[in-house]
Amino acid sequence: MVPDSGAIATDVMTGAIEFAAADKAASRLVVAGDSDIFAPLLETTKFAESIGAKLATIRGRGIG
């Protein structure tokens, strides 16, 4: 676990951290479980779209 990873995750999800435009960055992949209560799939999908990432969803999974 990275120190302050919870704070960093919050910064990412709230837009406090800027990402390079998708056309100026390497390919991106976001992996999410569709049952994750800490990172709901709808919000994760919006995030992936906002940074131009491909989204891979794992059915029936969350954190744990």
mmCIF file of N, CA and C in Angstrom:
data_model
loop_
_atom_site.group_PDB
_atom_site.id
_atom_site.type_symbol
_atom_site.label_atom_id
_atom_site.label_comp_id
_atom_site.label_asym_id
_atom_site.label_seq_id
_atom_site.Cartn_x
_atom_site.Cartn_y
_atom_site.Cartn_z
ATOM 1 N N MET A 1 0.845 -1.174 0.000
ATOM 2 C CA MET A 1 0.000 0.000 0.000
ATOM 3 C C MET A 1 0.890 1.237 0.000
ATOM 4 N N VAL A 2 0.532 2.174 -0.808
ATOM 5 C CA VAL A 2 1.272 3.421 -0.907
ATOM 6 C C VAL A 2 0.792 4.363 0.190
ATOM 7 N N PRO A 3 1.720 5.024 0.924
ATOM 8 C CA PRO A 3 1.270 5.980 1.933
ATOM 9 C C PRO A 3 0.338 7.025 1.313
ATOM 10 N N ASP A 4 -0.703 7.360 2.035
ATOM 11 C CA ASP A 4 -1.699 8.349 1.595
ATOM 12 C C ASP A 4 -2.429 7.939 0.324
ATOM 13 N N SER A 5 -2.483 6.646 0.008
ATOM 14 C CA SER A 5 -3.152 6.209 -1.222
ATOM 15 C C SER A 5 -4.637 6.551 -1.208
ATOM 16 N N GLY A 6 -5.253 6.565 -0.040
ATOM 17 C CA GLY A 6 -6.665 6.945 0.042
ATOM 18 C C GLY A 6 -6.859 8.401 -0.351
ATOM 19 N N ALA A 7 -5.966 9.262 0.123
ATOM 20 C CA ALA A 7 -6.045 10.687 -0.226
ATOM 21 C C ALA A 7 -5.769 10.881 -1.710
ATOM 22 N N ILE A 8 -4.822 10.136 -2.253
ATOM 23 C CA ILE A 8 -4.496 10.237 -3.676
ATOM 24 C C ILE A 8 -5.695 9.774 -4.506
ATOM 25 N N ALA A 9 -6.324 8.680 -4.115
ATOM 26 C CA ALA A 9 -7.500 8.178 -4.837
ATOM 27 C C ALA A 9 -8.617 9.218 -4.820
ATOM 28 N N THR A 10 -8.807 9.869 -3.685
ATOM 29 C CA THR A 10 -9.815 10.919 -3.595
ATOM 30 C C THR A 10 -9.487 12.070 -4.537
ATOM 31 N N ASP A 11 -8.220 12.468 -4.563
ATOM 32 C CA ASP A 11 -7.795 13.547 -5.465
ATOM 33 C C ASP A 11 -8.038 13.175 -6.926
ATOM 34 N N VAL A 12 -7.784 11.926 -7.283
ATOM 35 C CA VAL A 12 -8.002 11.481 -8.661
ATOM 36 C C VAL A 12 -9.488 11.544 -9.001
ATOM 37 N N MET A 13 -10.324 11.014 -8.125
ATOM 38 C CA MET A 13 -11.755 10.939 -8.412
ATOM 39 C C MET A 13 -12.441 12.311 -8.393
ATOM 40 N N THR A 14 -11.889 13.257 -7.641
ATOM 41 C CA THR A 14 -12.511 14.585 -7.586
ATOM 42 C C THR A 14 -11.938 15.539 -8.625
ATOM 43 N N GLY A 15 -10.943 15.079 -9.367
ATOM 44 C CA GLY A 15 -10.374 15.922 -10.416
ATOM 45 C C GLY A 15 -9.271 16.846 -9.943
ATOM 46 N N ALA A 16 -8.802 16.662 -8.717
ATOM 47 C CA ALA A 16 -7.733 17.510 -8.188
ATOM 48 C C ALA A 16 -6.387 17.201 -8.854
ATOM 49 N N ILE A 17 -6.270 16.028 -9.441
ATOM 50 C CA ILE A 17 -5.046 15.654 -10.160
ATOM 51 C C ILE A 17 -5.370 15.682 -11.644
ATOM 52 N N GLU A 18 -4.582 16.417 -12.405
ATOM 53 C CA GLU A 18 -4.806 16.505 -13.849
ATOM 54 C C GLU A 18 -4.013 15.419 -14.567
ATOM 55 N N PHE A 19 -4.626 14.852 -15.579
ATOM 56 C CA PHE A 19 -3.973 13.849 -16.405
ATOM 57 C C PHE A 19 -3.688 14.454 -17.768
ATOM 58 N N ALA A 20 -2.651 13.966 -18.415
ATOM 59 C CA ALA A 20 -2.356 14.408 -19.779
ATOM 60 C C ALA A 20 -3.521 14.020 -20.682
ATOM 61 N N ALA A 21 -3.728 14.796 -21.722
ATOM 62 C CA ALA A 21 -4.771 14.479 -22.690
ATOM 63 C C ALA A 21 -4.522 13.091 -23.269
ATOM 64 N N ALA A 22 -5.598 12.387 -23.576
ATOM 65 C CA ALA A 22 -5.489 11.016 -24.066
ATOM 66 C C ALA A 22 -4.614 10.904 -25.309
ATOM 67 N N ASP A 23 -4.633 11.935 -26.167
ATOM 68 C CA ASP A 23 -3.829 11.872 -27.384
ATOM 69 C C ASP A 23 -2.348 12.176 -27.137
ATOM 70 N N LYS A 24 -1.992 12.536 -25.918
ATOM 71 C CA LYS A 24 -0.600 12.836 -25.584
ATOM 72 C C LYS A 24 -0.052 11.883 -24.517
ATOM 73 N N ALA A 25 -0.750 10.786 -24.293
ATOM 74 C CA ALA A 25 -0.357 9.841 -23.240
ATOM 75 C C ALA A 25 -0.356 8.418 -23.781
ATOM 76 N N ALA A 26 0.285 7.545 -23.028
ATOM 77 C CA ALA A 26 0.259 6.125 -23.371
ATOM 78 C C ALA A 26 -1.161 5.588 -23.183
ATOM 79 N N SER A 27 -1.440 4.459 -23.762
ATOM 80 C CA SER A 27 -2.749 3.822 -23.586
ATOM 81 C C SER A 27 -3.029 3.637 -22.107
ATOM 82 N N ARG A 28 -4.278 3.775 -21.744
ATOM 83 C CA ARG A 28 -4.668 3.651 -20.344
ATOM 84 C C ARG A 28 -5.741 2.583 -20.207
ATOM 85 N N LEU A 29 -5.692 1.871 -19.093
ATOM 86 C CA LEU A 29 -6.679 0.848 -18.791
ATOM 87 C C LEU A 29 -7.096 1.007 -17.336
ATOM 88 N N VAL A 30 -8.398 1.078 -17.108
ATOM 89 C CA VAL A 30 -8.953 1.099 -15.760
ATOM 90 C C VAL A 30 -9.675 -0.221 -15.572
ATOM 91 N N VAL A 31 -9.357 -0.928 -14.486
ATOM 92 C CA VAL A 31 -9.997 -2.205 -14.172
ATOM 93 C C VAL A 31 -10.892 -1.973 -12.961
ATOM 94 N N ALA A 32 -12.149 -2.385 -13.059
ATOM 95 C CA ALA A 32 -13.095 -2.146 -11.977
ATOM 96 C C ALA A 32 -13.998 -3.349 -11.772
ATOM 97 N N GLY A 33 -14.363 -3.564 -10.519
ATOM 98 C CA GLY A 33 -15.359 -4.575 -10.202
ATOM 99 C C GLY A 33 -16.736 -3.938 -10.221
ATOM 100 N N ASP A 34 -17.726 -4.644 -10.728
ATOM 101 C CA ASP A 34 -19.062 -4.054 -10.806
ATOM 102 C C ASP A 34 -19.801 -4.041 -9.467
ATOM 103 N N SER A 35 -19.199 -4.614 -8.425
ATOM 104 C CA SER A 35 -19.816 -4.632 -7.098
ATOM 105 C C SER A 35 -18.994 -3.871 -6.066
ATOM 106 N N ASP A 36 -18.133 -2.986 -6.519
ATOM 107 C CA ASP A 36 -17.246 -2.245 -5.630
ATOM 108 C C ASP A 36 -18.009 -1.098 -4.969
ATOM 109 N N ILE A 37 -18.158 -1.151 -3.642
ATOM 110 C CA ILE A 37 -18.902 -0.103 -2.936
ATOM 111 C C ILE A 37 -18.062 1.156 -2.733
ATOM 112 N N PHE A 38 -16.750 1.046 -2.823
ATOM 113 C CA PHE A 38 -15.877 2.194 -2.616
ATOM 114 C C PHE A 38 -15.638 2.984 -3.900
ATOM 115 N N ALA A 39 -15.719 2.334 -5.024
ATOM 116 C CA ALA A 39 -15.563 2.981 -6.338
ATOM 117 C C ALA A 39 -16.693 2.465 -7.226
ATOM 118 N N PRO A 40 -17.895 3.037 -7.079
ATOM 119 C CA PRO A 40 -19.049 2.555 -7.853
ATOM 120 C C PRO A 40 -18.762 2.572 -9.355
ATOM 121 N N LEU A 41 -19.292 1.578 -10.040
ATOM 122 C CA LEU A 41 -19.005 1.401 -11.463
ATOM 123 C C LEU A 41 -19.375 2.630 -12.284
ATOM 124 N N LEU A 42 -20.477 3.277 -11.977
ATOM 125 C CA LEU A 42 -20.874 4.469 -12.740
ATOM 126 C C LEU A 42 -19.803 5.556 -12.630
ATOM 127 N N GLU A 43 -19.318 5.798 -11.426
ATOM 128 C CA GLU A 43 -18.285 6.820 -11.229
ATOM 129 C C GLU A 43 -16.968 6.398 -11.864
ATOM 130 N N THR A 44 -16.633 5.130 -11.756
ATOM 131 C CA THR A 44 -15.405 4.628 -12.362
ATOM 132 C C THR A 44 -15.474 4.737 -13.884
ATOM 133 N N THR A 45 -16.639 4.462 -14.442
ATOM 134 C CA THR A 45 -16.831 4.589 -15.890
ATOM 135 C C THR A 45 -16.645 6.039 -16.330
ATOM 136 N N LYS A 46 -17.241 6.973 -15.596
ATOM 137 C CA LYS A 46 -17.085 8.397 -15.908
ATOM 138 C C LYS A 46 -15.608 8.802 -15.835
ATOM 139 N N PHE A 47 -14.912 8.305 -14.822
ATOM 140 C CA PHE A 47 -13.493 8.628 -14.678
ATOM 141 C C PHE A 47 -12.699 8.094 -15.860
ATOM 142 N N ALA A 48 -12.915 6.840 -16.206
ATOM 143 C CA ALA A 48 -12.181 6.236 -17.329
ATOM 144 C C ALA A 48 -12.419 7.027 -18.605
ATOM 145 N N GLU A 49 -13.667 7.400 -18.844
ATOM 146 C CA GLU A 49 -13.988 8.190 -20.033
ATOM 147 C C GLU A 49 -13.292 9.548 -19.996
ATOM 148 N N SER A 50 -13.222 10.158 -18.815
ATOM 149 C CA SER A 50 -12.643 11.496 -18.703
ATOM 150 C C SER A 50 -11.150 11.526 -19.010
ATOM 151 N N ILE A 51 -10.469 10.389 -18.828
ATOM 152 C CA ILE A 51 -9.031 10.357 -19.124
ATOM 153 C C ILE A 51 -8.730 9.563 -20.396
ATOM 154 N N GLY A 52 -9.781 9.186 -21.124
ATOM 155 C CA GLY A 52 -9.584 8.462 -22.378
ATOM 156 C C GLY A 52 -9.075 7.047 -22.199
ATOM 157 N N ALA A 53 -9.478 6.410 -21.098
ATOM 158 C CA ALA A 53 -9.016 5.052 -20.796
ATOM 159 C C ALA A 53 -10.032 4.015 -21.247
ATOM 160 N N LYS A 54 -9.531 2.846 -21.561
ATOM 161 C CA LYS A 54 -10.387 1.690 -21.807
ATOM 162 C C LYS A 54 -10.789 1.156 -20.430
ATOM 163 N N LEU A 55 -12.025 0.663 -20.302
ATOM 164 C CA LEU A 55 -12.514 0.145 -19.029
ATOM 165 C C LEU A 55 -12.733 -1.351 -19.136
ATOM 166 N N ALA A 56 -12.130 -2.100 -18.230
ATOM 167 C CA ALA A 56 -12.364 -3.541 -18.131
ATOM 168 C C ALA A 56 -13.132 -3.774 -16.826
ATOM 169 N N THR A 57 -14.300 -4.385 -16.941
ATOM 170 C CA THR A 57 -15.152 -4.611 -15.781
ATOM 171 C C THR A 57 -15.129 -6.083 -15.407
ATOM 172 N N ILE A 58 -14.935 -6.333 -14.117
ATOM 173 C CA ILE A 58 -14.949 -7.702 -13.606
ATOM 174 C C ILE A 58 -16.289 -7.897 -12.900
ATOM 175 N N ARG A 59 -17.115 -8.772 -13.451
ATOM 176 C CA ARG A 59 -18.458 -8.997 -12.926
ATOM 177 C C ARG A 59 -18.415 -9.695 -11.567
ATOM 178 N N GLY A 60 -19.282 -9.205 -10.675
ATOM 179 C CA GLY A 60 -19.432 -9.838 -9.363
ATOM 180 C C GLY A 60 -18.295 -9.572 -8.409
ATOM 181 N N ARG A 61 -17.470 -8.581 -8.700
ATOM 182 C CA ARG A 61 -16.303 -8.317 -7.861
ATOM 183 C C ARG A 61 -16.316 -6.890 -7.340
ATOM 184 N N GLY A 62 -15.699 -6.713 -6.189
ATOM 185 C CA GLY A 62 -15.464 -5.408 -5.597
ATOM 186 C C GLY A 62 -14.105 -5.436 -4.954
ATOM 187 N N ILE A 63 -13.879 -4.568 -4.017
ATOM 188 C CA ILE A 63 -12.605 -4.588 -3.283
ATOM 189 C C ILE A 63 -12.722 -5.644 -2.206
ATOM 190 N N GLY A 64 -11.661 -6.404 -2.052
ATOM 191 C CA GLY A 64 -11.692 -7.359 -0.957
ATOM 192 C C GLY A 64 -11.094 -8.655 -1.272
#
